[in-house]
C-alpha cells in the first residue's frame, strides 16, 4: 500500500531531555496542525530534524529518541552543529530568507553555505529514498529543502513529489541575483506539483523558470522533456475551530479562573475605560516590519495627539534565529526604539508601548487576541501571515479591526481588513485613527465575511487540496492527446516494421533529430546521427525522407553527398538520392518584398530576434529574446501579418519560437501526401516536434505511425520524450529484431 511521506526542516515534535529522562510532545504550530489530516495512522511518515544536533544528543539516548519519535510517526535526519550552521543559519536564513523577502542588502552569497545546504539536502533526500517506494506520495516543505525534490526524482523517477513554499517567491529581478539560481530552480522542478501561497509567487516562479532555464510554460504547467510539472497556489489557512473555541472558553471564564495575563488586561481595561488596545504579534524578524511599525506609531501619536493616553500598543516579539547577526541588530534596534518612545511619551498613567520579547503559551496568545480592539500587522514581506487569520478567528462577538500590510500573502484573501502599505506612515496614521473610531456594526460587517472564509478554507482543507492535486498528478490526469510510446506499442510497431516490404519514414530535423541551438547553423548533424541515417537510408525496403522547414542550401551542405531524400522549406523543394533540389510546388514569391520590411521593423524592436530568408519563405526567429517579451511581440506580429496578407495565398505558421510566412499551398502535410501517392507503402511513419509537423500528422492515413516529440498537445498518435529517445527509437528500426 502506498504511504505519504512528509519532509520539513523541523519535525512536528518537541524533544526535551531533562533529569527525568526524555519527553516528546507534538508541536502545536500551524503546519503540524494542518498536516494532521495527512499525517496519521501507520500510512504516513514525517522526516525532519529533531531539534537536537549530534553534539547535543547523548549517545545513550539515541535509541530512546528514535523510539519516541516513532510513536509520532517521525524519523529524524541527524545533523551536526556545523551542518546546522551552514545549512540553516547560513544558506537558509542568511541567503534565501532575506533574498526571497526582498532584503538584498542582508543577503549573503557564501559558497560554504551553499555547499553545506547541498550536503544537508542530500541527507534529507537520502533518508526519503531509504524510506520510500515508487508508489509513495512525498510532500516536501519549504525553502530549507529546495533541492530535495530533484535529488529524489533522479533516483526514484516514478515517485510522486509535491513541494510547498511557505515564504514568498520573489520576482525574477531579485531571484536572478542568486549565484545558484539555476540549481535551485532545477531542484524544485524535481517535484510534480509545486505550491505557493499566492498567485503572485506562482507567477514569479514561472517567469524565472522561463527566463533562466528557457523552459516552455503554458498556463501553470512547466514542460520538461519527459514530464509536465504543475504549479499552483494554495493559500494556507488556520485551524479555525481551535482558535475560535479557545476564545469562547477563555471569554466564558470568570474572575480568578482567568489567566494572570487576562486578569491584568481586565484590570487595565477597567482602570482606563474607553481606551483602545492594539496588538501585534510576530517572530522578531526584519521581514515583519516591527521597527517601522513602532516608528509609525510614534508618527500617529504626533499627528493625532488627542489619542495620547487613549491607545496602547502591545508588541509580542517572539525570539527567532538569534544566532544570525542581523537578528541581533534588529533586537537592539527595537529595544532602543521602544525605550526611547516610552521614555519620551509616557505619563504617570500611561506607557504607550508594552513590549514582550518572549514566546507566550497558547492561552496567553488567545488572551491578547480577544482583549485587543485592533490587530496591527505590518510585514514588509510575508509569505502568508497566519496571525492575521488567527486574530479574526478569535473574535467571537465579531468585533475587532484588522490592519494588515498589503505585502502579506494573506492580504490577497482578506480584502475586508484595512489594508495598508507599511512604508506609508501617513496612511498608517490615518488608518489607525479610522480603526479606533470604526463603529462596531462596521467592524462586524467586515468580520462576518472574513470569518466565513477562514472557517471554510481552513488548514485542513488547504492540506487536502494540495494532496488531492498531487494525487491527481499521480494518476496521470494530464490532458495529453497522444499516448506515450510504451514498450508494448513499440514492440507492435517493430513487428509491423519487420514484415513490411515498402516502408516510408518522414523525419523532421530540428527538435527531433537534433536539439535546438541559439544559432540554427550550429545544429549540424553529429557522427552518431549520420551513422543512424546512413543505416536507415541504405536499409532494403525503406524510403527515408528528412522533412524540414530549413533552407535547401543548409541541407545541401549537410546531406546532399549522403544522398538522403530531403524535402525542405516545408515542402517547396525536394531532392532524391543526391540529385539537385527541384521545386516540388509552384510557389509565388512576389509577396516577400512587402513582408521583409515588416519583419525588419520587428527585429529592430525585439533584441535577440532575427530573420531567416529562405527561397520561398521568411522566418522570424525569437528563441533568443526575453521569453515574455518575445511572445508578446510574436502575438503582435501575428496580428500585423494577418491583416497585411489578407486573402493572398500566404499563411503564417507559428513554430517553436519561430514565425514563418510562406505560401499557403505549401506545407509538410501536402508534401508527405504527395510522396505517399507515388507508390504503395505498407509501413508509414512520421515524427516531429512542432506545429509545422502537425500538417503531416493530419494528412497521413490512419494506419500511419505518427509520433510527437515532447508533451505538447498534438494530432499524432504517440509521443516520445526528446531527441535522445527519438534516436533510440530509430535505432530500433535499424535492427527491428
Ligand atoms: C512562515 C511564513 C507563513 C507567534 N507567537 C507565538 C505563537 N505564534 C504563532 C502564531 C502563528 C505563528 O506562530 C506565526 O505564523 P506566521 O504565519 O505569522 O509567520 P512565520 O512564523 O514567519 O511563518 C509565513 C507561515 O510560514 C505559514 O506558511 O504564513 O508568511 O513566514 O501561528 O500563532 N504561538 C504561541 N506563542 C507565541 O508567543 N503559542
XYZ file of C-alpha atoms and ligand atoms in Angstrom:
776
model
C 0.000 0.000 0.000
C 1.276 3.452 -0.797
C 2.190 5.780 2.046
C 2.610 9.511 2.458
C 5.998 10.923 3.391
C 6.193 14.483 4.693
C 9.521 16.251 4.854
C 10.244 19.501 6.623
C 13.296 21.016 8.228
C 11.876 20.531 11.747
C 9.875 17.558 12.911
C 6.464 18.405 14.378
C 7.616 17.107 17.759
C 9.376 18.855 20.644
C 12.043 16.726 22.307
C 13.136 17.578 25.784
C 15.956 15.961 27.688
C 15.939 16.586 31.407
C 16.949 14.762 34.567
C 13.659 12.954 34.409
C 14.573 11.496 31.013
C 13.231 12.129 27.560
C 9.891 13.596 26.554
C 8.471 14.032 23.060
C 5.473 16.323 22.703
C 3.724 17.082 19.422
C 4.192 20.733 18.358
C 1.179 22.943 18.028
C 2.297 25.062 15.051
C 0.086 25.751 12.060
C 1.858 23.279 9.818
C 1.756 20.434 12.336
C -1.962 21.036 12.849
C -2.733 21.358 9.192
C -0.973 18.159 8.356
C -2.973 16.155 10.909
C -5.343 15.020 8.213
C -2.398 13.924 6.079
C -0.095 12.611 8.808
C -1.980 9.983 10.733
C -2.073 6.275 11.365
C 0.614 3.992 10.084
C 0.399 5.126 6.467
C 2.456 8.223 6.875
C 5.966 9.130 7.912
C 7.350 12.570 8.739
C 11.075 13.063 8.119
C 12.949 16.051 9.546
C 15.443 17.387 12.034
C 14.686 16.638 15.683
C 15.899 19.961 17.091
C 18.963 18.350 18.681
C 22.305 18.374 16.921
C 24.510 15.305 17.069
C 26.692 17.051 19.639
C 23.653 17.733 21.831
C 22.377 14.167 21.690
C 23.666 11.942 24.486
C 24.713 8.696 22.731
C 22.931 6.600 25.348
C 19.644 8.309 24.413
C 19.874 7.818 20.648
C 17.690 4.753 20.656
C 15.127 6.209 23.037
C 14.871 9.279 20.834
C 14.221 7.201 17.757
C 11.617 5.202 19.630
C 9.892 8.300 20.995
C 9.783 9.831 17.538
C 8.442 6.657 16.000
C 5.424 6.869 18.281
C 4.574 10.139 16.497
C 5.261 8.695 13.043
C 8.539 10.620 12.803
C 12.059 9.844 11.677
C 14.984 12.159 12.308
C 17.763 13.244 9.990
C 20.781 13.618 12.281
C 22.638 16.886 11.734
C 25.837 18.218 13.254
C 26.249 21.701 14.679
C 28.444 22.626 11.709
C 25.790 21.407 9.282
C 23.121 23.455 11.056
C 25.387 26.490 10.895
C 25.907 26.315 7.144
C 22.569 24.891 6.071
C 20.062 26.505 8.426
C 21.627 29.621 9.939
C 23.726 30.084 6.805
C 22.180 29.414 3.418
C 18.557 29.163 4.564
C 18.491 32.182 6.830
C 21.284 34.415 5.571
C 20.817 33.830 1.843
C 17.372 32.540 0.876
C 15.267 34.121 3.612
C 16.483 37.716 3.059
C 16.610 37.321 -0.728
C 13.101 35.881 -1.027
C 11.796 38.651 1.269
C 13.433 41.323 -0.945
C 16.170 42.233 1.564
C 19.045 42.156 -0.904
C 21.160 44.236 1.438
C 21.095 41.433 4.047
C 21.658 38.619 1.553
C 24.990 36.820 1.814
C 26.241 34.762 -1.106
C 28.669 32.408 0.630
C 29.959 29.397 -1.239
C 30.436 27.482 2.035
C 26.800 27.985 2.990
C 25.707 26.728 -0.397
C 27.915 23.653 -0.208
C 26.525 22.727 3.217
C 22.984 23.374 2.009
C 23.575 20.870 -0.792
C 25.076 18.316 1.583
C 22.205 18.566 4.045
C 19.551 18.493 1.313
C 21.274 15.379 0.128
C 20.957 13.846 3.596
C 17.225 14.531 3.611
C 16.863 13.083 0.110
C 18.805 10.013 1.162
C 16.513 9.492 4.147
C 13.496 9.702 1.833
C 14.996 7.262 -0.644
C 15.673 4.777 2.126
C 12.129 5.005 3.417
C 10.091 5.296 0.241
C 8.874 3.137 -2.571
C 7.816 4.032 -6.082
C 4.122 4.358 -5.368
C 4.536 6.648 -2.327
C 3.478 10.255 -2.218
C 6.165 12.628 -0.987
C 5.449 16.163 0.226
C 8.481 18.399 0.787
C 8.097 21.642 2.732
C 9.789 24.966 2.417
C 12.857 26.907 1.492
C 15.328 24.866 3.519
C 14.798 21.862 1.242
C 14.509 23.208 -2.287
C 16.996 20.744 -3.785
C 15.356 17.668 -2.302
C 12.677 17.117 -4.988
C 15.213 16.706 -7.778
C 17.574 14.618 -5.662
C 14.734 12.195 -5.004
C 13.290 12.295 -8.535
C 16.648 11.427 -10.044
C 16.862 8.185 -8.124
C 13.165 7.400 -7.990
C 11.575 8.765 -11.184
C 8.196 7.182 -10.520
C 7.688 8.718 -7.095
C 5.035 11.425 -6.856
C 6.602 14.504 -5.293
C 4.963 17.721 -4.120
C 6.726 20.836 -2.863
C 5.207 23.745 -0.960
C 6.997 27.038 -0.367
C 5.834 28.844 2.782
C 7.633 32.102 2.029
C 7.272 34.421 -0.977
C 8.894 33.553 -4.286
C 10.483 36.843 -5.356
C 10.291 38.488 -8.736
C 12.766 37.390 -11.407
C 14.767 40.599 -10.983
C 15.532 39.646 -7.385
C 15.851 35.904 -7.867
C 18.335 36.242 -10.726
C 20.932 37.720 -8.359
C 21.375 34.317 -6.686
C 24.594 32.697 -7.934
C 22.994 29.225 -7.734
C 19.656 30.229 -9.236
C 19.542 27.521 -11.923
C 20.365 24.778 -9.425
C 17.607 25.951 -7.099
C 15.023 26.017 -9.895
C 16.115 22.614 -11.142
C 15.917 21.299 -7.589
C 12.330 22.449 -7.286
C 11.399 21.108 -10.713
C 12.100 17.612 -9.431
C 8.603 17.895 -7.957
C 5.422 17.028 -9.871
C 3.425 19.733 -8.126
C 4.841 22.993 -6.762
C 2.592 25.027 -4.493
C 2.748 28.650 -3.359
C 0.561 30.724 -1.061
C -0.455 33.221 -3.764
C -0.762 33.565 -7.500
C 1.895 36.301 -7.491
C 4.545 33.951 -6.092
C 3.494 31.341 -8.648
C 3.808 33.824 -11.482
C 7.253 34.985 -10.299
C 8.433 31.389 -10.168
C 7.147 30.608 -13.652
C 8.784 33.723 -15.004
C 12.161 32.677 -13.547
C 11.740 29.180 -14.956
C 11.151 30.558 -18.443
C 13.858 33.164 -18.341
C 16.604 31.291 -16.555
C 16.032 27.758 -17.775
C 14.385 28.608 -21.097
C 11.668 26.022 -20.464
C 8.255 26.107 -22.061
C 5.485 27.213 -19.753
C 1.862 27.016 -20.726
C -0.624 28.456 -18.236
C 0.588 26.874 -14.999
C 2.348 23.864 -16.496
C 6.105 23.647 -16.978
C 7.174 21.342 -19.786
C 10.311 19.288 -19.299
C 11.439 16.783 -21.872
C 9.774 13.881 -20.140
C 7.399 15.408 -17.601
C 4.906 18.173 -17.083
C 5.084 19.945 -13.734
C 2.048 21.637 -12.310
C 2.460 24.915 -10.441
C -0.445 26.229 -8.416
C -1.422 28.421 -5.489
C -2.847 27.040 -2.259
C -3.329 29.811 0.320
C -2.690 28.253 3.719
C -5.479 28.501 6.265
C -5.557 28.079 10.050
C -7.195 25.649 12.450
C -10.205 27.942 12.736
C -12.143 25.848 15.240
C -9.182 25.587 17.570
C -8.793 29.376 17.803
C -12.498 30.141 17.820
C -13.368 27.668 20.544
C -10.309 28.582 22.652
C -11.544 32.182 22.551
C -15.043 31.098 23.590
C -13.663 29.127 26.507
C -11.435 31.999 27.579
C -14.284 34.526 27.359
C -16.511 32.321 29.498
C -14.036 32.139 32.403
C -14.730 34.401 35.336
C -12.509 36.211 37.855
C -9.730 34.056 39.216
C -10.389 31.289 36.674
C -8.864 33.586 34.089
C -5.134 33.526 33.318
C -2.876 36.002 35.097
C -2.306 37.874 31.894
C -6.040 38.083 31.213
C -6.704 39.381 34.712
C -4.076 42.097 34.215
C -5.621 43.015 30.881
C -9.071 43.109 32.540
C -7.739 45.358 35.328
C -6.199 47.657 32.792
C -9.426 47.940 30.833
C -11.417 48.637 33.983
C -8.994 51.353 35.050
C -8.962 53.102 31.709
C -12.422 52.839 30.160
C -12.713 53.926 26.567
C -9.061 53.315 25.797
C -8.111 51.002 22.960
C -5.592 48.198 22.854
C -3.678 47.493 19.694
C -1.797 44.222 19.370
C 0.937 42.996 17.085
C 2.432 39.515 17.234
C 5.364 38.336 15.152
C 8.601 36.449 15.300
C 11.334 39.016 15.783
C 12.262 39.185 12.115
C 13.191 42.128 9.916
C 10.629 40.978 7.332
C 7.836 41.652 9.822
C 8.407 45.424 9.845
C 8.358 45.758 13.647
C 10.712 48.742 13.824
C 8.793 50.600 11.123
C 5.550 49.882 12.967
C 6.922 51.417 16.147
C 8.058 54.469 14.216
C 4.658 54.704 12.566
C 3.030 54.534 15.997
C 5.109 57.480 17.152
C 4.145 59.313 13.969
C 0.481 58.580 14.648
C 0.703 59.895 18.233
C 2.328 63.084 16.991
C -0.153 63.530 14.163
C -3.193 62.821 16.360
C -2.060 63.825 19.894
C -5.660 63.569 21.143
C -5.088 59.793 21.255
C -2.206 60.001 23.707
C -3.221 58.136 26.871
C -6.142 56.632 24.942
C -4.377 53.910 22.991
C -1.698 51.417 23.855
C 0.354 49.232 21.548
C 1.181 45.713 22.791
C 4.055 44.176 20.905
C 4.744 40.482 21.276
C 8.019 39.712 19.525
C 8.945 36.054 19.652
C 12.705 35.352 19.757
C 13.877 33.856 16.498
C 17.191 32.904 14.832
C 19.120 34.849 17.431
C 22.401 33.312 16.143
C 22.090 35.310 12.935
C 23.836 38.721 13.264
C 21.064 40.638 11.505
C 18.546 39.440 14.108
C 20.786 40.540 16.970
C 20.988 44.022 15.455
C 17.240 44.134 14.991
C 16.672 43.138 18.611
C 18.884 46.001 19.725
C 17.158 48.448 17.395
C 13.721 47.546 18.722
C 14.818 47.629 22.368
C 16.180 51.114 21.810
C 13.166 52.348 19.884
C 10.688 51.148 22.490
C 12.842 52.606 25.245
C 13.145 55.980 23.539
C 9.466 56.335 22.667
C 8.244 55.166 26.057
C 10.803 57.479 27.684
C 9.692 60.457 25.664
C 5.919 59.972 25.681
C 4.985 58.079 28.866
C 2.943 59.816 31.556
C 2.239 58.758 35.120
C -0.883 56.914 33.916
C 0.264 55.731 30.552
C 3.028 53.838 28.771
C 2.414 53.922 25.022
C 4.073 50.561 24.250
C 4.044 47.295 26.168
C 6.781 45.203 24.734
C 7.202 41.459 25.340
C 10.262 39.738 23.887
C 9.359 36.124 24.556
C 7.124 33.333 23.477
C 3.819 33.050 25.326
C 1.748 29.954 25.976
C -1.200 29.416 23.661
C -3.762 30.579 26.305
C -1.996 33.933 26.567
C -1.920 34.311 22.823
C -5.700 33.919 22.902
C -5.903 36.466 25.751
C -4.101 39.016 23.622
C -6.212 38.326 20.549
C -9.513 38.516 22.432
C -8.637 41.555 24.567
C -7.269 43.831 21.876
C -9.553 46.027 19.801
C -7.183 46.235 16.891
C -4.551 43.904 15.401
C -1.901 45.850 13.532
C 0.337 43.707 11.328
C 2.786 45.454 9.082
C 5.164 42.973 7.489
C 7.353 44.421 4.755
C 7.071 40.974 3.116
C 5.347 37.879 4.427
C 4.569 34.636 2.627
C 1.134 34.451 4.223
C 0.892 35.705 7.861
C -1.272 33.427 9.938
C -1.509 35.819 12.885
C -3.910 37.977 10.860
C -6.178 34.987 10.341
C -5.913 33.857 13.946
C -6.909 37.282 15.270
C -10.093 37.272 13.202
C -10.915 33.673 14.218
C -10.840 34.575 17.939
C -13.285 37.476 17.623
C -16.296 35.523 18.803
C -18.581 38.596 19.013
C -17.329 39.622 15.539
C -15.913 42.980 16.682
C -12.275 43.934 16.187
C -10.360 45.645 13.428
C -7.526 44.109 11.461
C -4.992 46.446 9.902
C -2.871 44.400 7.553
C 0.054 45.070 5.264
C -0.578 44.628 1.551
C 2.773 42.851 1.431
C 1.446 39.850 3.365
C 0.166 36.932 1.291
C -2.958 36.875 3.476
C -3.909 40.361 2.238
C -4.981 38.710 -1.019
C -7.778 36.877 0.757
C -8.585 39.445 3.441
C -9.953 42.330 1.483
C -12.345 43.315 4.231
C -9.388 44.164 6.512
C -7.899 47.663 6.405
C -5.019 47.139 4.017
C -2.021 49.434 4.267
C 1.399 49.957 2.740
C 3.810 49.586 5.680
C 6.115 52.242 4.214
C 3.406 54.891 4.170
C 3.286 56.447 7.649
C 0.680 58.992 6.673
C -1.668 56.249 5.517
C -0.943 54.140 8.596
C -1.643 57.010 10.990
C -4.952 57.736 9.247
C -5.862 54.040 9.164
C -5.158 53.668 12.882
C -7.459 56.606 13.543
C -10.122 55.054 11.344
C -9.750 51.711 13.140
C -10.043 53.329 16.561
C -13.163 55.178 15.509
C -14.799 52.419 13.488
C -18.353 51.709 14.711
C -18.927 48.164 15.986
C -21.520 47.430 13.252
C -18.975 48.154 10.580
C -16.370 46.000 12.316
C -18.862 43.153 12.468
C -19.969 43.561 8.875
C -16.349 43.175 7.760
C -15.530 40.287 10.074
C -18.536 38.186 9.098
C -17.085 37.788 5.614
C -13.596 37.170 6.905
C -14.689 34.566 9.436
C -16.824 32.677 6.957
C -13.953 32.396 4.550
C -11.455 31.337 7.238
C -13.849 28.734 8.612
C -14.372 27.249 5.160
C -10.850 27.294 3.809
C -9.126 26.097 6.977
C -5.725 24.483 7.224
C -7.144 21.002 6.805
C -8.819 21.973 3.549
C -5.525 23.522 2.463
C -3.580 20.314 3.136
C -6.248 18.158 1.492
C -6.439 20.342 -1.610
C -2.702 20.089 -2.070
C -2.738 16.333 -1.549
C -5.676 15.820 -3.905
C -3.973 17.823 -6.583
C -0.823 15.769 -6.075
C -2.777 12.514 -6.227
C -4.442 13.660 -9.434
C -0.955 14.177 -10.880
C -0.033 10.683 -9.754
C -2.970 9.233 -11.629
C -1.668 10.981 -14.719
C -4.627 13.252 -15.273
C -2.576 15.325 -17.741
C -4.583 16.353 -20.756
C -2.413 14.714 -23.382
C -3.980 13.861 -26.624
C -1.299 11.386 -27.555
C -0.256 8.225 -25.816
C 3.242 7.563 -24.579
C 5.108 5.219 -26.901
C 5.472 2.477 -24.308
C 7.350 -0.814 -24.813
C 4.132 -2.623 -25.771
C 3.303 -0.211 -28.575
C 6.932 -0.091 -29.665
C 7.068 -3.874 -29.980
C 3.907 -3.890 -32.094
C 5.338 -1.186 -34.305
C 8.598 -3.087 -34.763
C 6.684 -6.234 -35.696
C 4.909 -4.285 -38.451
C 8.206 -2.749 -39.479
C 9.892 -6.125 -39.831
C 7.267 -7.685 -42.056
C 6.695 -4.573 -44.199
C 8.076 -4.606 -47.739
C 7.881 -0.910 -48.502
C 8.419 1.475 -45.626
C 8.205 5.243 -45.757
C 9.752 7.358 -42.981
C 9.373 11.141 -42.565
C 11.785 12.606 -40.060
C 11.679 16.242 -39.013
C 15.117 17.653 -38.189
C 15.333 20.451 -35.539
C 13.925 19.464 -32.178
C 13.555 15.885 -33.414
C 16.902 14.542 -34.622
C 18.954 17.325 -33.009
C 18.291 19.701 -30.112
C 17.765 23.434 -30.525
C 20.714 25.791 -30.634
C 20.771 29.528 -30.153
C 22.259 29.776 -33.631
C 20.415 27.444 -36.065
C 23.611 26.970 -38.134
C 25.238 25.307 -35.133
C 22.662 22.498 -35.053
C 24.704 20.485 -37.567
C 24.384 16.688 -37.572
C 26.856 14.737 -35.446
C 28.533 11.459 -36.289
C 26.037 9.347 -34.360
C 23.198 10.889 -36.348
C 24.949 10.377 -39.710
C 25.554 6.719 -38.832
C 21.939 6.230 -37.878
C 20.584 7.929 -41.000
C 23.063 6.103 -43.244
C 21.867 2.767 -41.989
C 18.222 3.621 -42.408
C 18.812 5.119 -45.845
C 20.608 2.007 -47.052
C 18.162 -0.411 -45.475
C 16.350 -2.511 -48.007
C 12.683 -1.646 -48.392
C 12.998 1.645 -46.506
C 12.488 5.096 -48.055
C 13.724 7.770 -45.725
C 12.790 11.455 -46.062
C 14.208 14.254 -43.983
C 11.403 16.789 -43.963
C 12.162 20.221 -42.630
C 11.469 23.917 -42.756
C 15.186 24.539 -43.294
C 16.522 26.129 -46.486
C 17.940 23.961 -49.250
C 21.441 25.457 -49.031
C 21.975 24.287 -45.468
C 20.584 20.825 -46.111
C 22.633 20.514 -49.319
C 25.744 21.279 -47.319
C 24.918 18.742 -44.632
C 23.236 15.906 -46.519
C 23.450 16.093 -50.333
C 26.509 13.886 -50.632
C 24.865 11.434 -48.257
C 22.150 11.060 -50.908
C 19.327 11.100 -48.380
C 15.907 12.075 -49.693
C 15.017 15.540 -48.476
C 12.033 17.843 -48.512
C 12.876 21.348 -47.346
C 11.282 24.731 -46.820
C 8.159 22.945 -45.639
C 7.641 21.254 -48.999
C 8.856 23.719 -51.610
C 11.940 21.721 -52.641
C 12.736 18.085 -52.992
C 15.970 16.212 -53.536
C 16.190 12.436 -54.041
C 19.260 10.292 -53.933
C 21.765 13.124 -54.045
C 20.222 14.922 -57.028
C 19.993 18.703 -57.031
C 16.935 20.216 -55.344
C 13.887 20.694 -57.539
C 10.703 22.587 -56.989
C 8.003 20.357 -55.598
C 5.365 23.080 -55.561
C 4.941 26.126 -57.740
C 5.146 28.995 -55.339
C 4.879 32.725 -55.628
C 7.444 34.918 -54.004
C 6.451 38.430 -55.040
C 4.901 38.972 -51.591
C 8.280 38.600 -49.899
C 9.458 42.126 -50.733
C 6.452 43.511 -48.904
C 6.884 41.365 -45.811
C 10.647 41.796 -45.284
C 10.413 45.439 -44.106
C 7.705 44.465 -41.620
C 9.853 41.707 -40.170
C 12.854 44.035 -40.096
C 10.958 46.537 -38.014
C 10.191 43.731 -35.528
C 13.849 42.713 -35.437
C 14.806 46.312 -34.662
C 12.362 46.451 -31.796
C 12.963 42.963 -30.402
C 16.549 42.418 -29.266
C 17.768 38.878 -29.921
C 15.377 38.140 -32.798
C 16.471 37.720 -36.418
C 15.140 36.978 -39.900
C 15.977 33.857 -41.848
C 15.403 34.425 -45.564
C 14.638 31.210 -47.371
C 13.933 30.885 -51.068
C 10.191 30.838 -50.688
C 9.510 31.777 -47.137
C 10.592 34.161 -44.412
C 11.126 33.135 -40.826
C 11.313 35.423 -37.816
C 13.186 33.617 -35.015
C 12.722 34.729 -31.418
C 14.260 31.911 -29.372
C 16.962 34.239 -28.037
C 14.709 37.068 -26.936
C 13.382 37.696 -23.462
C 10.681 34.975 -23.346
C 7.774 37.134 -22.188
C 8.676 39.980 -24.463
C 9.280 37.602 -27.389
C 5.821 36.033 -27.017
C 4.233 39.465 -26.802
C 5.969 40.583 -29.973
C 5.027 37.311 -31.707
C 1.352 37.949 -30.968
C 1.735 41.488 -32.225
C 3.487 40.330 -35.395
C 0.815 37.731 -35.999
C -1.857 40.437 -35.910
C 0.107 42.720 -38.206
C 0.844 39.951 -40.711
C -2.665 38.536 -40.798
C -4.127 41.940 -41.533
C -1.467 42.598 -44.137
C -1.679 39.395 -46.129
C -5.482 39.431 -46.311
C -6.700 36.897 -48.862
C -3.366 36.350 -50.579
C -2.283 32.740 -50.711
C 0.131 33.324 -47.879
C -0.076 32.000 -44.392
C 1.690 32.496 -41.098
C 2.974 29.460 -39.217
C 3.762 29.544 -35.513
C 6.608 27.105 -34.932
C 8.731 26.609 -31.857
C 9.929 30.172 -31.148
C 9.746 30.979 -34.841
C 7.100 32.592 -37.010
C 7.192 31.713 -40.611
C 5.436 33.396 -43.523
C 5.004 31.263 -46.611
C 2.686 30.357 -49.439
C -0.450 28.654 -48.187
C -0.271 25.824 -50.682
C 2.971 24.582 -49.143
C 3.218 22.540 -46.012
C 4.793 19.321 -44.792
C 1.438 17.530 -44.896
C 0.903 18.175 -48.605
C 4.443 17.194 -49.414
C 4.199 13.966 -47.406
C 0.884 13.082 -49.048
C 2.436 13.511 -52.483
C 5.245 11.121 -51.665
C 2.745 8.633 -50.365
C 0.715 8.728 -53.560
C 3.702 7.796 -55.710
C 3.918 4.206 -54.568
C 2.235 1.555 -52.388
C 3.688 1.626 -48.897
C 2.814 -0.851 -46.156
C 4.511 0.963 -43.275
C 4.334 4.753 -42.870
C 5.986 6.594 -40.027
C 6.396 10.300 -39.274
C 7.963 12.092 -36.351
C 8.300 15.762 -35.474
C 8.183 18.205 -32.613
C 6.429 21.383 -33.588
C 3.373 22.913 -35.088
C 4.537 22.597 -38.653
C 4.697 18.811 -38.252
C 1.039 18.701 -37.298
C 0.208 19.044 -41.036
C 1.943 15.712 -41.587
C 0.209 14.016 -38.690
C -3.114 15.211 -40.020
C -2.540 14.376 -43.657
C -1.147 10.849 -43.307
C -3.553 7.885 -43.339
C -4.869 6.464 -40.113
C -2.687 3.402 -40.412
C 0.468 5.532 -40.192
C 2.533 5.691 -37.010
C 2.663 9.365 -36.100
C 4.887 10.427 -33.224
C 5.209 13.781 -31.485
C 8.440 14.712 -29.749
C 7.635 16.271 -26.351
C 4.471 16.574 -24.367
C 2.513 19.250 -26.217
C -0.991 18.681 -27.496
C -0.916 17.016 -30.868
C -2.743 15.167 -33.633
C -0.037 12.490 -33.520
C -0.972 9.131 -32.019
C 2.047 8.761 -29.775
C 4.698 10.826 -28.087
C 8.318 10.304 -27.090
C 10.271 12.437 -24.690
C 13.127 14.091 -26.520
C 15.913 13.870 -29.078
C 17.704 11.088 -27.193
C 14.575 8.935 -27.234
C 13.977 9.672 -30.930
C 17.398 8.351 -31.775
C 16.861 5.256 -29.640
C 13.575 4.636 -31.385
C 15.131 4.955 -34.837
C 17.985 2.673 -33.804
C 15.302 0.005 -33.287
C 14.324 0.379 -36.951
C 17.899 -0.301 -37.977
C 17.677 -3.542 -36.141
C 13.996 -4.373 -35.654
C 14.528 -7.789 -34.142
C 6.128 31.312 7.875
C 5.991 32.452 6.858
C 3.592 31.883 6.623
C 3.548 33.549 17.414
N 3.909 33.920 18.640
C 3.523 32.971 19.484
C 2.892 31.983 18.753
N 2.924 32.362 17.466
C 2.378 31.595 16.339
C 1.206 32.297 15.713
C 1.240 31.786 14.291
C 2.717 31.503 14.055
O 3.357 31.499 15.318
C 3.364 32.576 13.197
O 2.981 32.354 11.878
P 3.105 33.449 10.723
O 2.397 32.959 9.540
O 2.547 34.732 11.215
O 4.666 33.669 10.464
P 6.054 32.782 10.282
O 6.460 32.144 11.543
O 7.040 33.740 9.734
O 5.738 31.627 9.213
C 4.585 32.996 6.905
C 3.847 30.691 7.504
O 5.200 30.280 7.444
C 2.972 29.515 7.105
O 3.158 29.125 5.797
O 2.300 32.385 6.882
O 4.447 34.016 5.944
O 6.927 33.496 7.150
O 0.534 30.609 14.169
O 0.057 31.957 16.417
N 2.350 30.898 19.320
C 2.453 30.772 20.659
N 3.082 31.692 21.414
C 3.627 32.776 20.886
O 4.207 33.599 21.611
N 1.915 29.712 21.253
